[in-house]
Short mmCIF file of C-alpha atoms in Angstrom, two decimals:
data_model
loop_
_atom_site.label_atom_id
_atom_site.label_comp_id
_atom_site.label_asym_id
_atom_site.label_seq_id
_atom_site.Cartn_x
_atom_site.Cartn_y
_atom_site.Cartn_z
CA MET A 1120 -29.26 -66.03 69.92
CA SER A 1121 -30.29 -65.42 73.53
CA VAL A 1122 -33.90 -65.30 74.68
CA GLU A 1123 -33.62 -61.56 75.33
CA ASN A 1124 -32.31 -60.87 71.82
CA SER A 1125 -35.07 -63.02 70.32
CA THR A 1126 -37.73 -61.19 72.30
CA GLU A 1127 -36.29 -57.82 71.29
CA ALA A 1128 -36.26 -58.83 67.61
CA ASP A 1129 -39.88 -60.00 67.82
CA SER A 1130 -40.84 -56.71 69.46
CA GLU A 1131 -39.11 -54.69 66.75
CA GLY A 1132 -40.82 -56.78 64.07
CA ALA A 1133 -44.21 -56.19 65.68
CA ASP A 1134 -43.54 -52.45 65.95
CA PHE A 1135 -42.53 -52.31 62.27
CA GLU A 1136 -45.67 -54.22 61.27
CA SER A 1137 -47.86 -51.88 63.32
CA LEU A 1138 -46.19 -48.83 61.77
CA LEU A 1139 -46.60 -50.29 58.28
CA PHE A 1140 -50.33 -50.97 58.68
CA SER A 1141 -50.90 -47.60 60.39
CA GLN A 1142 -49.29 -45.73 57.51
CA ALA A 1143 -51.16 -47.87 54.99
CA THR A 1144 -54.46 -47.00 56.71
CA GLU A 1145 -53.64 -43.28 56.75
CA ILE A 1146 -52.58 -43.21 53.09
CA THR A 1147 -55.64 -45.22 52.02
CA TRP A 1148 -58.05 -42.86 53.78
CA LYS A 1149 -56.42 -39.78 52.25
CA PHE A 1150 -56.07 -40.81 48.62
CA ILE A 1151 -58.58 -43.56 47.78
CA PRO A 1152 -61.92 -41.89 48.77
CA PRO A 1153 -61.54 -38.89 46.41
CA VAL A 1154 -60.83 -41.28 43.53
CA ILE A 1155 -63.98 -43.26 44.37
CA ILE A 1156 -66.04 -40.06 44.67
CA VAL A 1157 -64.84 -38.65 41.33
CA LEU A 1158 -65.32 -41.91 39.43
CA GLY A 1159 -68.65 -42.55 41.15
CA THR A 1160 -69.94 -39.05 40.45
CA PHE A 1161 -69.00 -39.27 36.76
CA GLY A 1162 -70.40 -42.79 36.42
CA ASN A 1163 -73.71 -42.14 38.17
CA VAL A 1164 -74.29 -38.83 36.38
CA MET A 1165 -73.52 -40.53 33.07
CA THR A 1166 -75.96 -43.31 33.98
CA ILE A 1167 -78.71 -40.73 34.56
CA VAL A 1168 -77.93 -39.07 31.21
CA MET A 1169 -77.77 -42.39 29.36
CA MET A 1170 -81.00 -43.70 30.88
CA ARG A 1171 -82.81 -40.53 29.88
CA ARG A 1172 -81.65 -40.97 26.29
CA MET A 1173 -82.42 -44.70 26.17
CA SER A 1174 -85.91 -44.31 27.65
CA GLU A 1175 -87.14 -41.93 24.95
CA GLY A 1176 -89.54 -43.74 22.69
CA GLN A 1177 -88.79 -47.20 24.11
CA SER A 1178 -90.82 -49.75 26.03
CA SER A 1179 -88.11 -50.13 28.68
CA HIS A 1180 -88.97 -46.79 30.26
CA THR A 1181 -89.57 -48.26 33.73
CA MET A 1182 -86.20 -50.05 33.71
CA SER A 1183 -84.55 -46.72 32.87
CA LEU A 1184 -86.35 -45.20 35.86
CA TYR A 1185 -84.93 -47.95 38.08
CA PHE A 1186 -81.40 -47.33 36.82
CA THR A 1187 -81.86 -43.59 37.38
CA ALA A 1188 -83.16 -44.10 40.93
CA LEU A 1189 -80.23 -46.43 41.66
CA ALA A 1190 -77.75 -43.82 40.39
CA VAL A 1191 -79.33 -41.11 42.58
CA SER A 1192 -79.22 -43.41 45.60
CA ASP A 1193 -75.58 -44.28 44.96
CA LEU A 1194 -74.66 -40.59 44.62
CA THR A 1195 -76.30 -39.92 48.00
CA ILE A 1196 -74.27 -42.74 49.58
CA LEU A 1197 -71.01 -41.35 48.21
CA TYR A 1198 -71.59 -37.76 49.34
CA VAL A 1199 -73.33 -38.43 52.65
CA GLY A 1200 -71.14 -41.32 53.76
CA LEU A 1201 -67.78 -41.43 51.99
CA LEU A 1202 -67.19 -37.67 51.88
CA HIS A 1203 -67.68 -37.48 55.65
CA LYS A 1204 -65.34 -40.42 56.30
CA TRP A 1205 -62.68 -38.98 54.00
CA LEU A 1206 -62.66 -35.68 55.89
CA LEU A 1207 -62.74 -37.43 59.26
CA ASN A 1208 -60.11 -40.13 58.74
CA GLY A 1209 -57.93 -38.28 56.26
CA PHE A 1210 -57.91 -34.77 57.75
CA ASP A 1211 -59.47 -35.16 61.23
CA ILE A 1212 -62.46 -32.95 60.31
CA ASN A 1213 -65.67 -34.28 61.86
CA VAL A 1214 -68.55 -32.41 60.23
CA LEU A 1215 -71.05 -34.36 62.34
CA LEU A 1216 -70.02 -32.35 65.39
CA PHE A 1217 -70.99 -29.07 63.70
CA HIS A 1218 -74.68 -29.58 64.46
CA ASP A 1219 -76.90 -32.14 66.12
CA ALA A 1220 -78.97 -32.52 62.92
CA LEU A 1221 -75.89 -33.54 60.91
CA CYS A 1222 -75.11 -36.24 63.47
CA LYS A 1223 -78.63 -37.67 63.26
CA LEU A 1224 -79.04 -37.43 59.50
CA GLN A 1225 -75.69 -38.93 58.51
CA PHE A 1226 -76.24 -42.28 60.25
CA PHE A 1227 -79.89 -42.32 59.20
CA LEU A 1228 -79.31 -41.51 55.51
CA ILE A 1229 -76.28 -43.69 54.87
CA ASN A 1230 -77.97 -46.89 56.08
CA THR A 1231 -81.33 -45.98 54.55
CA PHE A 1232 -79.92 -45.38 51.08
CA GLY A 1233 -77.63 -48.39 51.35
CA THR A 1234 -80.69 -50.58 51.80
CA ILE A 1235 -82.60 -48.69 49.08
CA SER A 1236 -79.82 -49.32 46.54
CA ALA A 1237 -79.81 -53.04 47.33
CA TRP A 1238 -83.57 -53.41 46.94
CA LEU A 1239 -83.71 -51.31 43.78
CA LEU A 1240 -81.36 -53.87 42.26
CA VAL A 1241 -83.60 -56.68 43.56
CA SER A 1242 -86.70 -55.02 42.12
CA MET A 1243 -85.05 -54.57 38.73
CA THR A 1244 -83.98 -58.21 38.63
CA THR A 1245 -87.43 -59.41 39.72
CA GLN A 1246 -89.10 -57.36 36.99
CA ARG A 1247 -86.78 -58.88 34.37
CA VAL A 1248 -87.57 -62.39 35.65
CA PHE A 1249 -91.33 -61.85 35.33
CA SER A 1250 -90.94 -60.25 31.90
CA VAL A 1251 -88.83 -63.13 30.57
CA ALA A 1252 -90.59 -66.05 32.26
CA TRP A 1253 -94.13 -64.69 31.84
CA PRO A 1254 -94.13 -62.23 28.90
CA TYR A 1255 -97.83 -61.38 29.30
CA TRP A 1256 -97.30 -60.33 32.92
CA LYS A 1257 -96.08 -56.90 31.87
CA ASN A 1258 -99.52 -56.12 30.42
CA VAL A 1259 -101.39 -56.89 33.64
CA SER A 1260 -100.87 -53.43 35.09
CA CYS A 1261 -99.25 -50.16 34.19
CA PRO A 1262 -95.43 -50.55 34.44
CA VAL A 1263 -95.04 -46.97 35.66
CA ASN A 1264 -97.60 -47.55 38.41
CA ARG A 1265 -95.73 -50.70 39.47
CA PHE A 1266 -92.49 -48.73 39.55
CA VAL A 1267 -94.03 -46.01 41.74
CA LEU A 1268 -95.52 -48.59 44.13
CA ASN A 1269 -92.27 -50.54 44.36
CA LEU A 1270 -90.28 -47.35 44.91
CA ILE A 1271 -92.60 -46.25 47.72
CA ILE A 1272 -92.21 -49.62 49.47
CA ILE A 1273 -88.44 -49.66 48.91
CA ILE A 1274 -88.16 -46.21 50.50
CA ILE A 1275 -90.63 -46.60 53.38
CA VAL A 1276 -89.27 -49.88 54.80
CA PRO A 1277 -85.61 -48.71 55.19
CA ILE A 1278 -86.84 -45.42 56.64
CA GLY A 1279 -88.85 -47.36 59.23
CA VAL A 1280 -85.94 -49.63 60.13
CA ASN A 1281 -83.48 -46.75 60.50
CA SER A 1282 -85.82 -44.13 61.98
CA TYR A 1283 -84.64 -44.88 65.54
CA ARG A 1284 -81.33 -43.22 64.64
CA LEU A 1285 -83.04 -39.84 64.29
CA TYR A 1286 -83.86 -40.10 67.99
CA ALA A 1287 -80.96 -42.15 69.34
CA TYR A 1288 -77.99 -40.33 67.84
CA SER A 1289 -76.82 -36.97 69.08
CA VAL A 1290 -73.73 -34.86 69.66
CA LEU A 1291 -72.71 -35.65 73.24
CA THR A 1292 -69.79 -35.93 75.62
CA ARG A 1293 -68.39 -39.42 76.04
CA PRO A 1294 -69.02 -40.75 79.59
CA ASN A 1295 -66.03 -40.36 81.95
CA SER A 1296 -64.32 -38.22 79.32
CA LEU A 1297 -64.31 -34.71 77.89
CA GLU A 1298 -64.34 -36.04 74.32
CA ILE A 1299 -67.26 -34.82 72.18
CA ILE A 1300 -68.67 -37.48 69.86
CA CYS A 1301 -71.64 -38.25 67.63
CA GLY A 1302 -73.12 -41.36 69.19
CA VAL A 1303 -76.07 -43.04 70.87
CA MET A 1304 -77.50 -41.28 73.87
CA VAL A 1305 -76.92 -42.82 77.30
CA ASN A 1306 -79.79 -45.29 77.18
CA LYS A 1307 -79.11 -48.97 77.83
CA ALA A 1308 -81.92 -50.22 75.61
CA LEU A 1309 -80.89 -48.06 72.65
CA VAL A 1310 -77.20 -48.87 73.07
CA TYR A 1311 -77.93 -52.60 73.20
CA PHE A 1312 -80.18 -52.42 70.13
CA ASP A 1313 -77.67 -50.33 68.17
CA TRP A 1314 -74.71 -52.58 68.98
CA TYR A 1315 -76.15 -56.09 69.24
CA VAL A 1316 -79.46 -56.18 67.33
CA TYR A 1317 -79.42 -53.67 64.48
CA PRO A 1318 -76.18 -54.95 62.83
CA TYR A 1319 -77.81 -58.32 62.20
CA ILE A 1320 -80.96 -56.67 60.87
CA ASP A 1321 -78.83 -54.57 58.52
CA LEU A 1322 -76.77 -57.60 57.44
CA THR A 1323 -79.97 -59.47 56.58
CA ILE A 1324 -82.01 -56.81 54.77
CA ALA A 1325 -79.16 -54.90 53.11
CA SER A 1326 -76.93 -57.77 51.99
CA LEU A 1327 -77.83 -61.43 52.55
CA LEU A 1328 -81.53 -61.36 51.63
CA PRO A 1329 -81.08 -59.16 48.52
CA PHE A 1330 -78.21 -61.28 47.29
CA GLY A 1331 -80.19 -64.49 47.79
CA ILE A 1332 -83.06 -63.11 45.72
CA LEU A 1333 -80.63 -61.83 43.08
CA MET A 1334 -79.01 -65.24 42.75
CA ILE A 1335 -82.37 -66.96 42.28
CA GLY A 1336 -83.59 -64.35 39.80
CA ASN A 1337 -80.38 -64.33 37.82
CA SER A 1338 -80.36 -68.13 37.66
CA VAL A 1339 -83.85 -68.07 36.17
CA LEU A 1340 -82.83 -65.43 33.62
CA VAL A 1341 -79.71 -67.31 32.57
CA TRP A 1342 -81.71 -70.54 32.21
CA LYS A 1343 -84.35 -68.80 30.04
CA VAL A 1344 -81.68 -67.24 27.81
CA ILE A 1345 -79.89 -70.57 27.34
CA GLN A 1346 -83.23 -72.20 26.58
CA SER A 1347 -84.01 -69.52 24.00
CA VAL A 1348 -80.66 -70.03 22.25
CA HIS A 1349 -81.21 -73.80 22.21
CA VAL A 1350 -84.66 -73.40 20.62
CA ALA A 1351 -83.27 -71.02 18.00
CA ARG A 1352 -80.44 -73.45 17.18
CA VAL A 1353 -82.88 -76.31 16.66
CA MET A 1354 -85.23 -74.23 14.49
CA THR A 1355 -82.47 -72.89 12.25
CA ALA A 1356 -80.35 -76.07 12.12
CA GLY A 1357 -77.51 -74.18 13.82
CA GLY A 1358 -76.17 -72.32 10.81
CA CYS A 1359 -77.83 -68.98 10.62
CA ASP A 1360 -76.99 -65.49 11.71
CA GLN A 1361 -80.00 -65.49 14.00
CA VAL A 1362 -78.32 -68.09 16.19
CA ASN A 1363 -75.09 -66.11 16.35
CA SER A 1364 -77.05 -63.01 17.28
CA ARG A 1365 -78.91 -64.85 20.04
CA GLN A 1366 -75.68 -66.37 21.34
CA LYS A 1367 -74.09 -62.93 21.57
CA LYS A 1368 -77.11 -61.57 23.44
CA ALA A 1369 -77.08 -64.57 25.77
CA SER A 1370 -73.37 -64.15 26.50
CA SER A 1371 -73.80 -60.42 27.13
CA LEU A 1372 -76.78 -60.90 29.44
CA THR A 1373 -75.12 -63.76 31.32
CA LEU A 1374 -71.98 -61.71 31.85
CA THR A 1375 -74.00 -58.72 33.05
CA LEU A 1376 -75.97 -60.78 35.57
CA ILE A 1377 -72.94 -62.60 36.93
CA THR A 1378 -70.91 -59.39 37.14
CA VAL A 1379 -73.58 -57.37 38.96
CA SER A 1380 -74.40 -60.17 41.40
CA LEU A 1381 -70.80 -60.98 42.28
CA ALA A 1382 -69.92 -57.29 42.61
CA PHE A 1383 -72.82 -56.77 44.99
CA LEU A 1384 -71.91 -59.77 47.15
CA LEU A 1385 -68.15 -59.25 47.22
CA LEU A 1386 -68.30 -55.52 47.86
CA THR A 1387 -71.19 -55.17 50.35
CA ALA A 1388 -71.13 -58.35 52.44
CA PRO A 1389 -67.69 -57.85 54.09
CA VAL A 1390 -68.54 -54.53 55.74
CA CYS A 1391 -71.90 -55.87 56.95
CA VAL A 1392 -70.12 -58.83 58.54
CA CYS A 1393 -67.56 -56.48 60.14
CA ILE A 1394 -70.34 -54.34 61.62
CA ALA A 1395 -72.02 -57.46 63.00
CA LEU A 1396 -68.74 -58.59 64.60
CA ASN A 1397 -67.78 -55.11 65.87
CA PRO A 1398 -69.33 -55.57 69.34
CA PHE A 1399 -67.08 -58.60 69.84
CA ILE A 1400 -63.98 -57.57 67.85
CA GLU A 1401 -63.27 -53.85 67.95
CA THR A 1402 -62.38 -52.74 64.42
CA THR A 1403 -62.09 -48.96 64.58
CA GLY A 1404 -61.58 -47.86 68.18
CA SER A 1405 -58.41 -47.19 70.11
CA GLN A 1406 -58.21 -50.82 71.22
CA ALA A 1407 -58.17 -52.19 67.67
CA SER A 1408 -54.83 -53.33 66.25
CA PRO A 1409 -53.38 -51.54 63.18
CA LYS A 1410 -53.91 -54.68 61.10
CA THR A 1411 -57.58 -54.85 62.13
CA LYS A 1412 -58.08 -51.15 61.36
CA PHE A 1413 -56.59 -51.61 57.90
CA ALA A 1414 -58.84 -54.61 57.25
CA TRP A 1415 -61.82 -52.46 58.26
CA VAL A 1416 -60.75 -49.70 55.84
CA VAL A 1417 -60.60 -52.19 52.97
CA CYS A 1418 -64.06 -53.56 53.82
CA ASP A 1419 -65.55 -50.10 54.33
CA LEU A 1420 -64.22 -48.65 51.08
CA SER A 1421 -65.31 -51.77 49.19
CA TRP A 1422 -68.88 -51.00 50.24
CA TYR A 1423 -68.59 -47.50 48.77
CA ILE A 1424 -66.94 -48.81 45.60
CA ASN A 1425 -70.15 -50.75 44.96
CA SER A 1426 -71.93 -47.38 44.66
CA ALA A 1427 -69.35 -46.06 42.18
CA ILE A 1428 -68.84 -48.82 39.62
CA ASN A 1429 -72.30 -49.62 38.23
CA PHE A 1430 -71.82 -47.41 35.16
CA TYR A 1431 -68.56 -49.15 34.33
CA LEU A 1432 -70.16 -52.58 34.81
CA TYR A 1433 -72.92 -51.57 32.39
CA CYS A 1434 -70.34 -50.48 29.84
CA LEU A 1435 -68.32 -53.65 30.33
CA SER A 1436 -71.13 -56.16 30.00
CA GLY A 1437 -74.16 -54.43 28.45
CA THR A 1438 -74.12 -54.29 24.65
CA LYS A 1439 -77.12 -51.96 24.41
CA PHE A 1440 -75.72 -49.57 26.99
CA LYS A 1441 -72.31 -49.66 25.33
CA ASN A 1442 -73.78 -48.89 21.89
CA GLU A 1443 -75.80 -45.98 23.27
CA LEU A 1444 -72.69 -44.59 24.95
CA ARG A 1445 -70.79 -44.87 21.68
CA ARG A 1446 -73.57 -42.97 19.86
CA LEU A 1447 -73.55 -40.28 22.54
CA VAL A 1448 -69.76 -39.84 22.29
CA CYS A 1449 -69.79 -39.85 18.48
CA THR A 1450 -72.64 -37.31 18.42
CA GLN A 1451 -70.76 -35.05 20.82
CA CYS A 1452 -67.55 -35.37 18.77
CA HIS A 1453 -69.49 -34.50 15.60
CA LEU A 1454 -71.02 -31.43 17.26
CA ASP A 1455 -67.57 -30.36 18.49
CA LYS A 1456 -66.17 -30.64 14.96
CA ILE A 1457 -69.05 -28.57 13.57
CA MET A 1458 -68.49 -25.94 16.27
CA ILE A 1459 -64.74 -25.79 15.60
CA SER A 1460 -65.33 -25.58 11.85
CA HIS A 1461 -67.84 -22.78 12.38
CA VAL A 1462 -65.43 -20.84 14.59
CA VAL A 1463 -62.52 -21.29 12.17
CA THR A 1464 -64.63 -20.28 9.18
CA HIS A 1465 -65.86 -17.07 10.80
CA SER A 1466 -62.43 -16.17 12.17
CA MET A 1467 -60.67 -16.34 8.79
CA PRO A 1468 -60.00 -12.95 7.17
CA PRO A 1469 -62.09 -12.18 4.04
CA GLY A 1470 -60.55 -12.86 0.62
#
């Protein structure tokens, strides 16, 4: 084969690869986000309903409040962030250009609630660690008051970190172009901070630091559960139902902790790393290669999947949550049967 033919074949192969990744990116943006939104909406709404049922008459009321707050935060992320990106990348509809306020609020809210979700999970894990390692700690102060204080701090700090976006972002015309965009105003200090400083702040407070705390807290919880099972085995000579019950609880708790922690790391860290590298490796602009754009789509959607799957992780690994869901479904099925029986009985002709 001549050099010219070899070069032509390589060029055709590159063109085919570019076309393949471009189509994959387009298809992914059109069909995957609505699936995530539907599943996430159902899961987070169900979490709110389940937590309200489980908190009635129980001592774990504050933990139910945390789960509810996390579900609300995740719903906000899906509808403020993913819905906009679906319309933009799937149908070329940029709602941020409709009004200057939409441009400012979208970037502000998505990063604020992303950080809030991460630290709600950290706060929940920390509370479990204190409750398990130091059982009397929970009586030191009112749990509801602690929840309110923690929630205020968790909300105020991300708002402070992201507040610059309410000023910096605006609907404007790109320099040396007639293209209208939602971006940072022409200010060298703001542009530098937004591109080179903020991504590392976001990577630290929204992903790396929360995950580090989660790993430490979960390790303590797993160690305490294993220790509890060992003590129970020694006290009962290893042959009683109490041991089996404790082992099942330990396995369920261990699985829940590992699942939540790994899901958080695997699904949120990649997009934070991509954002940090974006100033050096363009991932979404016109200069980015089709392969790089597709990799960004996968990372970006993974971040949103983290806000849609918590309910399913609870059902998969949480025995208590699973049993409560089963009771809810069975109760609803029983009510439906009663309703159908009532309708059939009253619709039958007399005699």
